[in-house]
């Protein structure tokens, strides 16, 4: 007997909804005693869990016991107690069928032992999913209306406030409110986010820590530049609430002076979201997404500074930006030298026959491995198709005119659906095998194509140059301790790069 209730409300009562569901199920099982039915003593009760997914402890125990063969039939009060998701329910029904487990709904008077029961089940479940989606829409509308009235609509508590468990509203936490005001004052003093982050770390100040309804504590992480920016721009501190792009007057008291909040916002807008640190350039960052800091393993993001009319581009370690320069020996590296080094390494692939040969050998190995995977999948799919076709032929002979062919027809429909899906996948696999075979180029073709790298490179736009490098290079590592740069090539990219450079050179000749 499986029972479920979506919320925890009322579960503390001596006789609650779960008990009522189980009592109805026990009565039904007793009525089937003549058929040899007996109720398992284990209770599978999920109180306070949604039916929109399968992440429920009692349901997981039930499915495990079904897998071990301990269960012959699952009884529920209503279908939606087991699941409100059509997809999840279909998967569970497939497991039930594989394990020869029946399913019974007490109040809806059907079981999956008959074709009519299965039909009614799918219809009811469709309505259950529709009801769940309607509830979700109503919940979103309720949150929007709550926010527009200035009420707290839930979510993670923020530093400076606690959530009143009785009125479900924000109340001021005096000690934390003083800390919030001090954080605003620190930013106005330093006028940059990173110095404030370092000062907060030195003081041992962290983000909001709170206990969930079920007991475990959350939050309390050290403030980073991102979380500090969110704190400084949160209108809740001046007595307002935000809903999407709208800001409304809230019911809770302000803990930050509106003038301080306004000056902080103006300073943040002047400095940008990074709070005074160099910002990422939109274009011209050749190694964006490729360059990584070797000592700490973090990405190095493109930034820039401007002096007069000149712009200086850099790549900076994300860890050093967010947590302070002392956290990583790699601070920043000028963009042009490291980009030029990578471009020279790409040129070397075309100029040095030994390097090119090694990269092409790796590319062939990658293509061969991928082809072998696809061919193995194709053989497995062909084997499944052959078995299903034989079963379909055998079942077709069992059809009886005017007889009860419900089970046979249902299995034939399932087989035909599987066969159609798998035949489509077989076509995709064969197309992929042809595509992989067509990607191979020989050494002479690659040499001729990469020989055109120098004249073609200068004609490419910055975006095209970044794409070409991305095709060939997997990662670039920079070690700030030694200044060493390590380039890892993408073996399969050489063949694609060779084709694209050849095509581009041909287009230039035509033009």
CSV table of C-alpha atoms in Angstrom, one decimal:
chain,number,residue,atom,x,y,z
A,1,UNK,CA,0.0,0.0,0.0
A,2,UNK,CA,1.6,3.3,-1.1
A,3,UNK,CA,0.4,6.7,0.3
A,4,UNK,CA,1.4,10.3,-0.4
A,5,UNK,CA,0.5,13.8,0.6
A,6,UNK,CA,1.9,16.8,-1.2
A,7,UNK,CA,2.3,19.1,1.9
A,8,UNK,CA,3.3,18.5,5.5
A,9,UNK,CA,0.2,20.3,6.8
A,10,UNK,CA,-1.8,18.1,9.1
A,11,UNK,CA,0.7,15.3,9.3
A,12,UNK,CA,1.2,15.9,12.9
A,13,UNK,CA,-2.4,14.9,13.6
A,14,UNK,CA,-3.1,11.5,15.2
A,15,UNK,CA,-5.1,10.4,12.2
A,16,UNK,CA,-4.0,12.2,9.1
A,17,UNK,CA,-4.4,11.9,5.3
A,18,UNK,CA,-1.8,9.1,5.0
A,19,UNK,CA,-3.6,7.1,7.6
A,20,UNK,CA,-7.0,7.6,5.8
A,21,UNK,CA,-5.5,6.4,2.5
A,22,UNK,CA,-3.9,3.4,4.1
A,23,UNK,CA,-7.2,2.5,5.9
A,24,UNK,CA,-9.1,2.5,2.5
A,25,UNK,CA,-6.3,0.4,0.9
A,26,UNK,CA,-6.4,-2.2,3.8
A,27,UNK,CA,-10.1,-2.5,3.4
A,28,UNK,CA,-9.7,-3.2,-0.3
A,29,UNK,CA,-7.0,-5.8,0.3
A,30,UNK,CA,-9.2,-7.6,2.9
A,31,UNK,CA,-12.0,-7.7,0.3
A,32,UNK,CA,-9.6,-9.7,-1.9
A,33,UNK,CA,-8.5,-12.1,0.7
A,34,UNK,CA,-10.3,-14.9,-1.2
A,35,UNK,CA,-7.9,-14.3,-4.1
A,36,UNK,CA,-5.0,-14.8,-1.7
A,37,UNK,CA,-4.1,-11.1,-1.2
A,38,UNK,CA,-2.1,-10.2,1.9
A,39,UNK,CA,-0.8,-6.7,2.9
A,40,UNK,CA,2.9,-6.3,3.5
A,41,UNK,CA,3.6,-4.9,6.9
A,42,UNK,CA,6.1,-2.3,5.5
A,43,UNK,CA,4.6,1.2,5.2
A,44,UNK,CA,5.4,3.2,2.1
A,45,UNK,CA,4.3,6.7,3.2
A,46,UNK,CA,5.6,9.9,1.6
A,47,UNK,CA,4.4,12.9,3.5
A,48,UNK,CA,5.2,16.3,2.2
A,49,UNK,CA,6.4,15.2,-1.3
A,50,UNK,CA,5.2,16.3,-4.7
A,51,UNK,CA,3.8,13.9,-7.2
A,52,UNK,CA,5.5,15.8,-10.0
A,53,UNK,CA,8.7,13.8,-9.8
A,54,UNK,CA,10.0,10.5,-8.4
A,55,UNK,CA,12.4,11.9,-5.8
A,56,UNK,CA,10.6,10.4,-2.8
A,57,UNK,CA,12.1,8.1,-0.2
A,58,UNK,CA,9.2,5.8,0.3
A,59,UNK,CA,8.7,5.4,-3.5
A,60,UNK,CA,12.4,4.6,-3.9
A,61,UNK,CA,12.0,1.8,-1.2
A,62,UNK,CA,8.9,0.5,-3.0
A,63,UNK,CA,10.6,0.3,-6.4
A,64,UNK,CA,13.6,-1.4,-4.8
A,65,UNK,CA,11.3,-4.0,-3.2
A,66,UNK,CA,9.6,-4.5,-6.5
A,67,UNK,CA,13.0,-5.1,-8.1
A,68,UNK,CA,13.7,-7.8,-5.4
A,69,UNK,CA,10.4,-9.5,-6.2
A,70,UNK,CA,8.8,-8.9,-2.8
A,71,UNK,CA,5.7,-7.1,-4.3
A,72,UNK,CA,3.0,-8.6,-6.6
A,73,UNK,CA,0.6,-5.7,-6.6
A,74,UNK,CA,0.7,-2.0,-5.7
A,75,UNK,CA,-2.5,-0.4,-4.2
A,76,UNK,CA,-3.1,3.3,-4.0
A,77,UNK,CA,-6.0,5.4,-2.9
A,78,UNK,CA,-6.0,7.4,-6.2
A,79,UNK,CA,-3.8,7.3,-9.3
A,80,UNK,CA,-2.3,10.7,-8.7
A,81,UNK,CA,-1.0,9.5,-5.3
A,82,UNK,CA,1.6,7.5,-7.2
A,83,UNK,CA,2.5,10.2,-9.8
A,84,UNK,CA,1.1,13.3,-11.5
A,85,UNK,CA,3.6,13.0,-14.3
A,86,UNK,CA,2.6,11.0,-17.4
A,87,UNK,CA,6.2,10.3,-18.3
A,88,UNK,CA,7.2,9.2,-14.8
A,89,UNK,CA,4.0,7.1,-14.5
A,90,UNK,CA,4.6,5.4,-17.9
A,91,UNK,CA,8.1,4.5,-16.8
A,92,UNK,CA,6.9,3.0,-13.5
A,93,UNK,CA,4.2,1.1,-15.4
A,94,UNK,CA,6.8,-0.4,-17.7
A,95,UNK,CA,8.8,-1.5,-14.6
A,96,UNK,CA,5.6,-3.0,-13.1
A,97,UNK,CA,4.9,-4.9,-16.4
A,98,UNK,CA,8.5,-6.2,-16.6
A,99,UNK,CA,8.2,-7.5,-13.0
A,100,UNK,CA,4.6,-8.7,-13.5
A,101,UNK,CA,3.3,-6.4,-10.8
A,102,UNK,CA,-0.3,-5.3,-11.0
A,103,UNK,CA,-1.5,-1.8,-10.0
A,104,UNK,CA,-4.9,-1.0,-8.4
A,105,UNK,CA,-6.6,2.3,-7.6
A,106,UNK,CA,-9.1,1.8,-4.7
A,107,UNK,CA,-11.4,4.8,-5.4
A,108,UNK,CA,-11.3,4.6,-9.2
A,109,UNK,CA,-12.2,0.9,-9.4
A,110,UNK,CA,-9.8,-0.4,-12.0
A,111,UNK,CA,-6.6,-2.4,-12.2
A,112,UNK,CA,-3.9,-2.8,-14.9
A,113,UNK,CA,-4.7,-6.5,-15.3
A,114,UNK,CA,-7.2,-5.6,-18.1
A,115,UNK,CA,-6.9,-3.6,-21.3
A,116,UNK,CA,-9.8,-1.4,-20.2
A,117,UNK,CA,-8.0,-0.7,-16.9
A,118,UNK,CA,-4.9,0.4,-18.8
A,119,UNK,CA,-7.0,2.7,-21.0
A,120,UNK,CA,-8.8,4.3,-18.1
A,121,UNK,CA,-5.5,4.7,-16.3
A,122,UNK,CA,-3.9,6.7,-19.1
A,123,UNK,CA,-6.9,9.0,-19.3
A,124,UNK,CA,-6.9,9.6,-15.6
A,125,UNK,CA,-3.2,10.3,-15.5
A,126,UNK,CA,-3.5,12.8,-18.4
A,127,UNK,CA,-6.0,14.7,-16.3
A,128,UNK,CA,-3.7,14.5,-13.2
A,129,UNK,CA,-0.8,16.0,-15.2
A,130,UNK,CA,-3.1,18.7,-16.5
A,131,UNK,CA,-4.2,19.5,-12.9
A,132,UNK,CA,-0.5,19.7,-11.8
A,133,UNK,CA,0.3,22.2,-14.6
A,134,UNK,CA,-2.8,24.3,-13.6
A,135,UNK,CA,-1.6,24.3,-10.0
A,136,UNK,CA,1.9,25.4,-11.1
A,137,UNK,CA,0.3,28.3,-13.1
A,138,UNK,CA,-1.8,29.3,-10.1
A,139,UNK,CA,1.2,29.2,-7.8
A,140,UNK,CA,3.2,31.5,-10.2
A,141,UNK,CA,0.3,33.9,-10.3
A,142,UNK,CA,0.0,33.9,-6.5
A,143,UNK,CA,3.7,34.7,-6.1
A,144,UNK,CA,3.3,37.6,-8.6
A,145,UNK,CA,0.3,39.0,-6.8
A,146,UNK,CA,2.0,38.6,-3.4
A,147,UNK,CA,5.1,40.5,-4.6
A,148,UNK,CA,3.0,43.3,-6.1
A,149,UNK,CA,1.4,43.8,-2.7
A,150,UNK,CA,4.8,44.0,-1.1
A,151,UNK,CA,4.6,40.7,0.8
A,152,UNK,CA,7.4,38.2,1.2
A,153,UNK,CA,6.7,35.4,-1.2
A,154,UNK,CA,9.3,32.9,0.0
A,155,UNK,CA,12.8,32.0,-1.2
A,156,UNK,CA,16.2,32.1,0.6
A,157,UNK,CA,16.3,34.5,3.5
A,158,UNK,CA,18.7,37.5,3.1
A,159,UNK,CA,21.3,38.8,5.4
A,160,UNK,CA,19.8,41.3,7.8
A,161,UNK,CA,16.4,39.7,8.0
A,162,UNK,CA,14.7,36.5,9.4
A,163,UNK,CA,11.5,35.0,8.3
A,164,UNK,CA,8.7,35.1,10.9
A,165,UNK,CA,7.4,31.5,11.0
A,166,UNK,CA,3.9,32.7,12.2
A,167,UNK,CA,3.2,35.6,9.8
A,168,UNK,CA,5.5,34.4,7.0
A,169,UNK,CA,7.0,37.9,6.7
A,170,UNK,CA,10.5,39.5,7.0
A,171,UNK,CA,11.6,40.7,10.5
A,172,UNK,CA,14.8,42.6,11.2
A,173,UNK,CA,17.7,40.7,12.6
A,174,UNK,CA,19.4,43.5,14.6
A,175,UNK,CA,22.9,42.1,14.6
A,176,UNK,CA,22.9,41.2,10.9
A,177,UNK,CA,21.3,44.6,10.0
A,178,UNK,CA,24.3,46.3,11.6
A,179,UNK,CA,26.6,44.2,9.5
A,180,UNK,CA,24.7,45.0,6.3
A,181,UNK,CA,25.0,48.7,7.0
A,182,UNK,CA,28.7,48.2,7.6
A,183,UNK,CA,29.1,46.4,4.3
A,184,UNK,CA,27.4,49.3,2.4
A,185,UNK,CA,29.8,51.7,4.2
A,186,UNK,CA,32.8,49.6,3.3
A,187,UNK,CA,31.9,49.7,-0.4
A,188,UNK,CA,31.4,53.5,-0.4
A,189,UNK,CA,34.8,53.8,1.3
A,190,UNK,CA,36.7,51.5,-1.1
A,191,UNK,CA,34.5,52.1,-4.2
A,192,UNK,CA,35.4,48.6,-5.5
A,193,UNK,CA,34.0,45.1,-4.8
A,194,UNK,CA,37.2,43.1,-4.4
A,195,UNK,CA,38.8,45.1,-1.5
A,196,UNK,CA,35.5,44.8,0.3
A,197,UNK,CA,35.4,41.0,-0.3
A,198,UNK,CA,39.0,40.8,1.2
A,199,UNK,CA,38.0,42.9,4.2
A,200,UNK,CA,34.9,40.8,4.9
A,201,UNK,CA,37.0,37.6,4.7
A,202,UNK,CA,39.5,39.1,7.1
A,203,UNK,CA,36.6,39.9,9.5
A,204,UNK,CA,35.2,36.4,9.1
A,205,UNK,CA,31.8,37.7,7.9
A,206,UNK,CA,29.8,35.4,5.7
A,207,UNK,CA,26.5,35.2,4.0
A,208,UNK,CA,23.1,34.5,5.6
A,209,UNK,CA,22.9,31.1,7.4
A,210,UNK,CA,19.4,29.7,8.1
A,211,UNK,CA,17.7,26.4,9.0
A,212,UNK,CA,15.2,24.8,6.7
A,213,UNK,CA,11.8,23.5,7.9
A,214,UNK,CA,13.2,20.0,8.0
A,215,UNK,CA,16.2,20.9,10.2
A,216,UNK,CA,19.4,21.1,8.1
A,217,UNK,CA,21.2,24.4,8.0
A,218,UNK,CA,22.0,26.2,4.7
A,219,UNK,CA,24.1,29.1,3.6
A,220,UNK,CA,26.9,30.7,5.5
A,221,UNK,CA,29.3,30.7,2.6
A,222,UNK,CA,32.0,33.5,2.4
A,223,UNK,CA,30.9,36.4,0.3
A,224,UNK,CA,32.4,36.6,-3.2
A,225,UNK,CA,32.3,39.5,-5.6
A,226,UNK,CA,29.2,38.1,-7.3
A,227,UNK,CA,27.2,37.6,-4.0
A,228,UNK,CA,28.4,41.0,-2.7
A,229,UNK,CA,27.1,42.7,-5.9
A,230,UNK,CA,23.7,40.9,-5.4
A,231,UNK,CA,23.6,42.1,-1.8
A,232,UNK,CA,24.4,45.7,-2.7
A,233,UNK,CA,21.8,45.9,-5.4
A,234,UNK,CA,19.0,44.1,-3.5
A,235,UNK,CA,16.1,46.6,-3.0
A,236,UNK,CA,14.8,44.6,0.0
A,237,UNK,CA,17.2,46.6,2.2
A,238,UNK,CA,15.3,49.8,1.5
A,239,UNK,CA,11.9,48.3,2.3
A,240,UNK,CA,11.0,47.1,-1.2
A,241,UNK,CA,10.5,43.8,-3.0
A,242,UNK,CA,11.4,42.9,-6.6
A,243,UNK,CA,9.4,40.7,-8.9
A,244,UNK,CA,11.2,40.2,-12.2
A,245,UNK,CA,11.8,43.7,-13.5
A,246,UNK,CA,9.3,45.3,-11.2
A,247,UNK,CA,10.0,46.9,-7.8
A,248,UNK,CA,7.2,47.5,-5.3
A,249,UNK,CA,7.0,48.9,-1.7
A,250,UNK,CA,7.3,46.1,0.8
A,251,UNK,CA,5.7,45.4,4.2
A,252,UNK,CA,9.0,45.0,5.9
A,253,UNK,CA,11.0,47.8,7.4
A,254,UNK,CA,14.1,49.2,5.7
A,255,UNK,CA,17.6,48.7,7.3
A,256,UNK,CA,19.7,50.8,4.9
A,257,UNK,CA,19.2,54.5,4.3
A,258,UNK,CA,17.7,55.2,0.8
A,259,UNK,CA,20.4,57.8,0.2
A,260,UNK,CA,23.2,55.3,0.9
A,261,UNK,CA,21.5,52.7,-1.3
A,262,UNK,CA,21.2,55.2,-4.1
A,263,UNK,CA,24.8,56.3,-3.9
A,264,UNK,CA,26.0,52.7,-3.9
A,265,UNK,CA,23.9,51.9,-6.9
A,266,UNK,CA,25.2,54.9,-8.8
A,267,UNK,CA,28.8,53.9,-8.0
A,268,UNK,CA,28.2,50.3,-9.1
A,269,UNK,CA,26.7,51.4,-12.4
A,270,UNK,CA,29.7,53.7,-13.0
A,271,UNK,CA,32.1,50.8,-12.2
A,272,UNK,CA,30.0,48.1,-13.9
A,273,UNK,CA,28.8,44.8,-12.4
A,274,UNK,CA,32.5,43.9,-11.7
A,275,UNK,CA,32.6,46.8,-9.2
A,276,UNK,CA,35.7,48.6,-10.6
A,277,UNK,CA,37.6,45.5,-11.9
A,278,UNK,CA,38.5,45.2,-15.6
A,279,UNK,CA,35.5,44.0,-17.6
A,280,UNK,CA,35.4,41.3,-20.3
A,281,UNK,CA,35.6,42.5,-23.9
A,282,UNK,CA,32.8,41.5,-26.2
A,283,UNK,CA,35.1,40.9,-29.2
A,284,UNK,CA,38.7,40.2,-30.0
A,285,UNK,CA,39.3,37.7,-27.2
A,286,UNK,CA,41.0,34.9,-29.2
A,287,UNK,CA,41.4,32.5,-26.3
A,288,UNK,CA,38.1,33.1,-24.5
A,289,UNK,CA,36.9,29.8,-23.1
A,290,UNK,CA,40.3,28.1,-23.9
A,291,UNK,CA,42.8,29.7,-21.5
A,292,UNK,CA,43.1,28.2,-18.0
A,293,UNK,CA,45.2,29.0,-15.0
A,294,UNK,CA,47.6,26.0,-14.5
A,295,UNK,CA,48.2,26.5,-10.7
A,296,UNK,CA,44.6,26.5,-9.6
A,297,UNK,CA,42.8,25.1,-12.7
A,298,UNK,CA,40.3,28.0,-13.0
A,299,UNK,CA,39.4,29.7,-16.2
A,300,UNK,CA,41.2,32.9,-17.3
A,301,UNK,CA,38.6,35.4,-18.5
A,302,UNK,CA,39.3,38.3,-20.9
A,303,UNK,CA,39.5,41.8,-19.3
A,304,UNK,CA,40.8,45.2,-20.3
A,305,UNK,CA,41.9,48.5,-18.9
A,306,UNK,CA,41.9,51.9,-20.7
A,307,UNK,CA,44.6,54.6,-20.4
A,308,UNK,CA,43.8,57.7,-22.4
A,309,UNK,CA,42.7,56.6,-25.8
A,310,UNK,CA,44.5,53.2,-25.6
A,311,UNK,CA,43.0,50.0,-24.5
A,312,UNK,CA,45.1,47.2,-22.9
A,313,UNK,CA,43.7,43.7,-23.0
A,314,UNK,CA,44.5,41.0,-20.4
A,315,UNK,CA,43.4,37.5,-19.4
A,316,UNK,CA,42.9,37.3,-15.6
A,317,UNK,CA,42.5,34.2,-13.4
A,318,UNK,CA,38.8,34.0,-12.2
A,319,UNK,CA,39.9,32.8,-8.7
A,320,UNK,CA,42.2,35.7,-8.3
A,321,UNK,CA,39.5,38.1,-9.4
A,322,UNK,CA,36.8,36.7,-7.1
A,323,UNK,CA,38.8,35.8,-4.0
A,324,UNK,CA,41.8,38.2,-4.2
A,325,UNK,CA,45.2,38.1,-5.7
A,326,UNK,CA,46.7,36.2,-2.8
A,327,UNK,CA,44.6,33.1,-3.6
A,328,UNK,CA,46.5,32.3,-6.8
A,329,UNK,CA,50.0,33.0,-8.1
A,330,UNK,CA,48.6,33.7,-11.6
A,331,UNK,CA,47.3,37.3,-11.6
A,332,UNK,CA,46.9,38.3,-15.2
A,333,UNK,CA,48.7,38.0,-18.5
A,334,UNK,CA,48.7,40.5,-21.4
A,335,UNK,CA,46.5,39.2,-24.1
A,336,UNK,CA,48.5,39.8,-27.3
A,337,UNK,CA,51.7,37.9,-26.4
A,338,UNK,CA,49.9,34.7,-25.3
A,339,UNK,CA,47.5,34.9,-28.3
A,340,UNK,CA,50.5,35.3,-30.6
A,341,UNK,CA,52.2,32.3,-29.0
A,342,UNK,CA,49.1,30.1,-29.7
A,343,UNK,CA,48.8,31.3,-33.3
A,344,UNK,CA,52.5,30.5,-33.8
A,345,UNK,CA,51.9,27.0,-32.5
A,346,UNK,CA,49.1,26.6,-35.0
A,347,UNK,CA,51.5,27.7,-37.8
A,348,UNK,CA,54.0,25.2,-36.6
A,349,UNK,CA,51.6,22.3,-37.2
A,350,UNK,CA,51.6,23.2,-40.9
A,351,UNK,CA,55.3,23.9,-41.1
A,352,UNK,CA,56.7,20.9,-39.3
A,353,UNK,CA,55.9,17.6,-41.0
A,354,UNK,CA,56.6,15.5,-37.9
A,355,UNK,CA,54.2,17.6,-35.8
A,356,UNK,CA,51.5,17.5,-38.5
A,357,UNK,CA,51.9,13.7,-38.9
A,358,UNK,CA,51.6,13.2,-35.1
A,359,UNK,CA,48.4,15.3,-35.0
A,360,UNK,CA,46.9,13.5,-38.0
A,361,UNK,CA,47.7,10.1,-36.4
A,362,UNK,CA,45.8,11.2,-33.3
A,363,UNK,CA,42.9,12.4,-35.5
A,364,UNK,CA,42.8,9.0,-37.3
A,365,UNK,CA,42.8,7.2,-33.9
A,366,UNK,CA,39.9,9.4,-32.7
A,367,UNK,CA,37.9,8.8,-35.9
A,368,UNK,CA,38.6,5.0,-35.7
A,369,UNK,CA,37.4,4.9,-32.1
A,370,UNK,CA,34.3,6.8,-32.9
A,371,UNK,CA,33.6,4.6,-36.0
A,372,UNK,CA,34.0,1.4,-33.9
A,373,UNK,CA,31.5,2.8,-31.3
A,374,UNK,CA,29.0,3.6,-34.0
A,375,UNK,CA,29.4,0.2,-35.7
A,376,UNK,CA,29.0,-1.6,-32.3
A,377,UNK,CA,25.8,0.3,-31.7
A,378,UNK,CA,24.5,-0.5,-35.2
A,379,UNK,CA,25.1,-4.2,-34.6
A,380,UNK,CA,23.3,-4.1,-31.3
A,381,UNK,CA,20.3,-2.2,-32.9
A,382,UNK,CA,20.2,-4.7,-35.8
A,383,UNK,CA,20.1,-7.6,-33.3
A,384,UNK,CA,17.2,-6.0,-31.4
A,385,UNK,CA,15.3,-5.3,-34.7
A,386,UNK,CA,15.7,-8.9,-35.8
A,387,UNK,CA,14.3,-10.2,-32.4
A,388,UNK,CA,11.4,-7.8,-32.4
A,389,UNK,CA,10.5,-8.7,-36.0
A,390,UNK,CA,10.4,-12.4,-35.1
A,391,UNK,CA,8.2,-11.7,-32.1
A,392,UNK,CA,5.9,-9.6,-34.2
A,393,UNK,CA,5.5,-12.4,-36.7
A,394,UNK,CA,4.8,-14.9,-34.0
A,395,UNK,CA,2.2,-12.7,-32.3
A,396,UNK,CA,0.4,-12.0,-35.7
A,397,UNK,CA,-0.3,-15.7,-36.0
A,398,UNK,CA,-1.9,-15.7,-32.6
A,399,UNK,CA,-4.6,-13.2,-33.5
A,400,UNK,CA,-8.1,-14.7,-33.3
A,401,UNK,CA,-11.0,-13.2,-35.3
A,402,UNK,CA,-13.7,-12.1,-32.9
A,403,UNK,CA,-11.6,-13.2,-29.9
A,404,UNK,CA,-10.1,-11.2,-27.0
A,405,UNK,CA,-6.9,-10.0,-28.6
A,406,UNK,CA,-6.3,-7.1,-26.2
A,407,UNK,CA,-3.0,-8.3,-24.9
A,408,UNK,CA,-1.6,-9.4,-28.3
A,409,UNK,CA,-2.7,-6.2,-30.0
A,410,UNK,CA,-1.1,-4.1,-27.2
A,411,UNK,CA,2.2,-5.9,-27.5
A,412,UNK,CA,2.1,-5.7,-31.3
A,413,UNK,CA,1.5,-1.9,-31.1
A,414,UNK,CA,4.4,-1.6,-28.6
A,415,UNK,CA,6.7,-3.6,-30.9
A,416,UNK,CA,5.8,-1.6,-34.0
A,417,UNK,CA,6.5,1.6,-32.1
A,418,UNK,CA,9.9,0.3,-30.9
A,419,UNK,CA,10.8,-0.9,-34.4
A,420,UNK,CA,10.0,2.5,-35.9
A,421,UNK,CA,12.1,4.3,-33.3
A,422,UNK,CA,15.1,2.0,-33.6
A,423,UNK,CA,15.0,2.0,-37.4
A,424,UNK,CA,15.2,5.8,-37.3
A,425,UNK,CA,18.2,5.5,-35.0
A,426,UNK,CA,19.9,3.0,-37.3
A,427,UNK,CA,19.6,5.5,-40.2
A,428,UNK,CA,21.2,8.2,-38.0
A,429,UNK,CA,24.1,5.9,-37.0
A,430,UNK,CA,24.8,5.0,-40.6
A,431,UNK,CA,24.8,8.6,-41.6
A,432,UNK,CA,27.2,9.4,-38.7
A,433,UNK,CA,29.6,6.6,-39.9
A,434,UNK,CA,29.6,8.1,-43.3
A,435,UNK,CA,30.2,11.6,-41.9
A,436,UNK,CA,33.1,10.4,-39.8
A,437,UNK,CA,34.7,8.7,-42.8
A,438,UNK,CA,34.3,11.8,-44.8
A,439,UNK,CA,36.1,13.9,-42.2
A,440,UNK,CA,39.5,12.2,-42.8
A,441,UNK,CA,42.1,14.0,-44.9
A,442,UNK,CA,45.5,12.7,-45.9
A,443,UNK,CA,48.8,14.3,-45.0
A,444,UNK,CA,49.2,16.0,-48.4
A,445,UNK,CA,45.8,17.7,-48.2
A,446,UNK,CA,46.4,18.9,-44.7
A,447,UNK,CA,49.9,20.2,-45.6
A,448,UNK,CA,48.5,22.2,-48.6
A,449,UNK,CA,45.6,23.6,-46.6
A,450,UNK,CA,47.7,24.6,-43.6
A,451,UNK,CA,50.3,26.1,-45.9
A,452,UNK,CA,47.6,28.7,-46.7
A,453,UNK,CA,47.2,29.5,-43.0
A,454,UNK,CA,49.4,32.6,-43.1
A,455,UNK,CA,47.8,34.5,-46.0
A,456,UNK,CA,44.3,33.4,-44.9
A,457,UNK,CA,44.7,34.3,-41.2
A,458,UNK,CA,45.0,38.0,-41.9
A,459,UNK,CA,41.8,38.0,-43.9
A,460,UNK,CA,39.7,36.5,-41.2
A,461,UNK,CA,37.5,38.6,-38.8
A,462,UNK,CA,38.3,38.3,-35.1
A,463,UNK,CA,35.3,36.0,-34.6
A,464,UNK,CA,36.4,33.8,-37.5
A,465,UNK,CA,39.9,33.7,-36.0
A,466,UNK,CA,38.6,32.7,-32.6
A,467,UNK,CA,36.5,29.9,-34.3
A,468,UNK,CA,39.5,28.6,-36.2
A,469,UNK,CA,41.6,28.4,-33.1
A,470,UNK,CA,38.7,26.8,-31.2
A,471,UNK,CA,38.5,24.1,-33.8
A,472,UNK,CA,42.2,23.1,-33.4
A,473,UNK,CA,43.0,23.9,-29.8
A,474,UNK,CA,41.4,22.1,-26.9
A,475,UNK,CA,43.0,24.0,-24.0
A,476,UNK,CA,45.8,26.6,-23.3
A,477,UNK,CA,47.4,26.5,-19.9
A,478,UNK,CA,49.2,29.5,-18.4
A,479,UNK,CA,51.4,29.1,-15.3
A,480,UNK,CA,51.9,32.5,-13.7
A,481,UNK,CA,54.8,31.2,-11.6
A,482,UNK,CA,57.0,30.4,-14.5
A,483,UNK,CA,55.3,32.2,-17.4
A,484,UNK,CA,55.0,28.8,-19.3
A,485,UNK,CA,52.3,28.3,-21.9
A,486,UNK,CA,51.1,24.8,-22.8
A,487,UNK,CA,48.9,24.2,-25.8
A,488,UNK,CA,46.8,21.1,-26.1
A,489,UNK,CA,45.5,20.4,-29.6
A,490,UNK,CA,42.2,18.9,-30.6
A,491,UNK,CA,43.2,16.1,-32.9
A,492,UNK,CA,39.9,15.8,-34.8
A,493,UNK,CA,39.9,19.6,-35.3
A,494,UNK,CA,42.9,19.5,-37.7
A,495,UNK,CA,40.8,17.9,-40.5
A,496,UNK,CA,38.0,20.3,-40.0
A,497,UNK,CA,40.4,23.2,-39.9
A,498,UNK,CA,42.1,22.0,-43.1
A,499,UNK,CA,38.8,21.9,-45.0
A,500,UNK,CA,37.7,25.3,-43.8
A,501,UNK,CA,41.0,27.0,-44.7
A,502,UNK,CA,41.0,25.4,-48.1
A,503,UNK,CA,37.4,26.6,-48.7
A,504,UNK,CA,38.2,30.1,-47.5
A,505,UNK,CA,41.3,30.3,-49.7
A,506,UNK,CA,39.2,29.2,-52.7
A,507,UNK,CA,36.6,31.8,-52.0
A,508,UNK,CA,39.3,34.5,-51.8
A,509,UNK,CA,40.7,33.3,-55.2
A,510,UNK,CA,37.2,33.5,-56.8
A,511,UNK,CA,36.6,37.0,-55.4
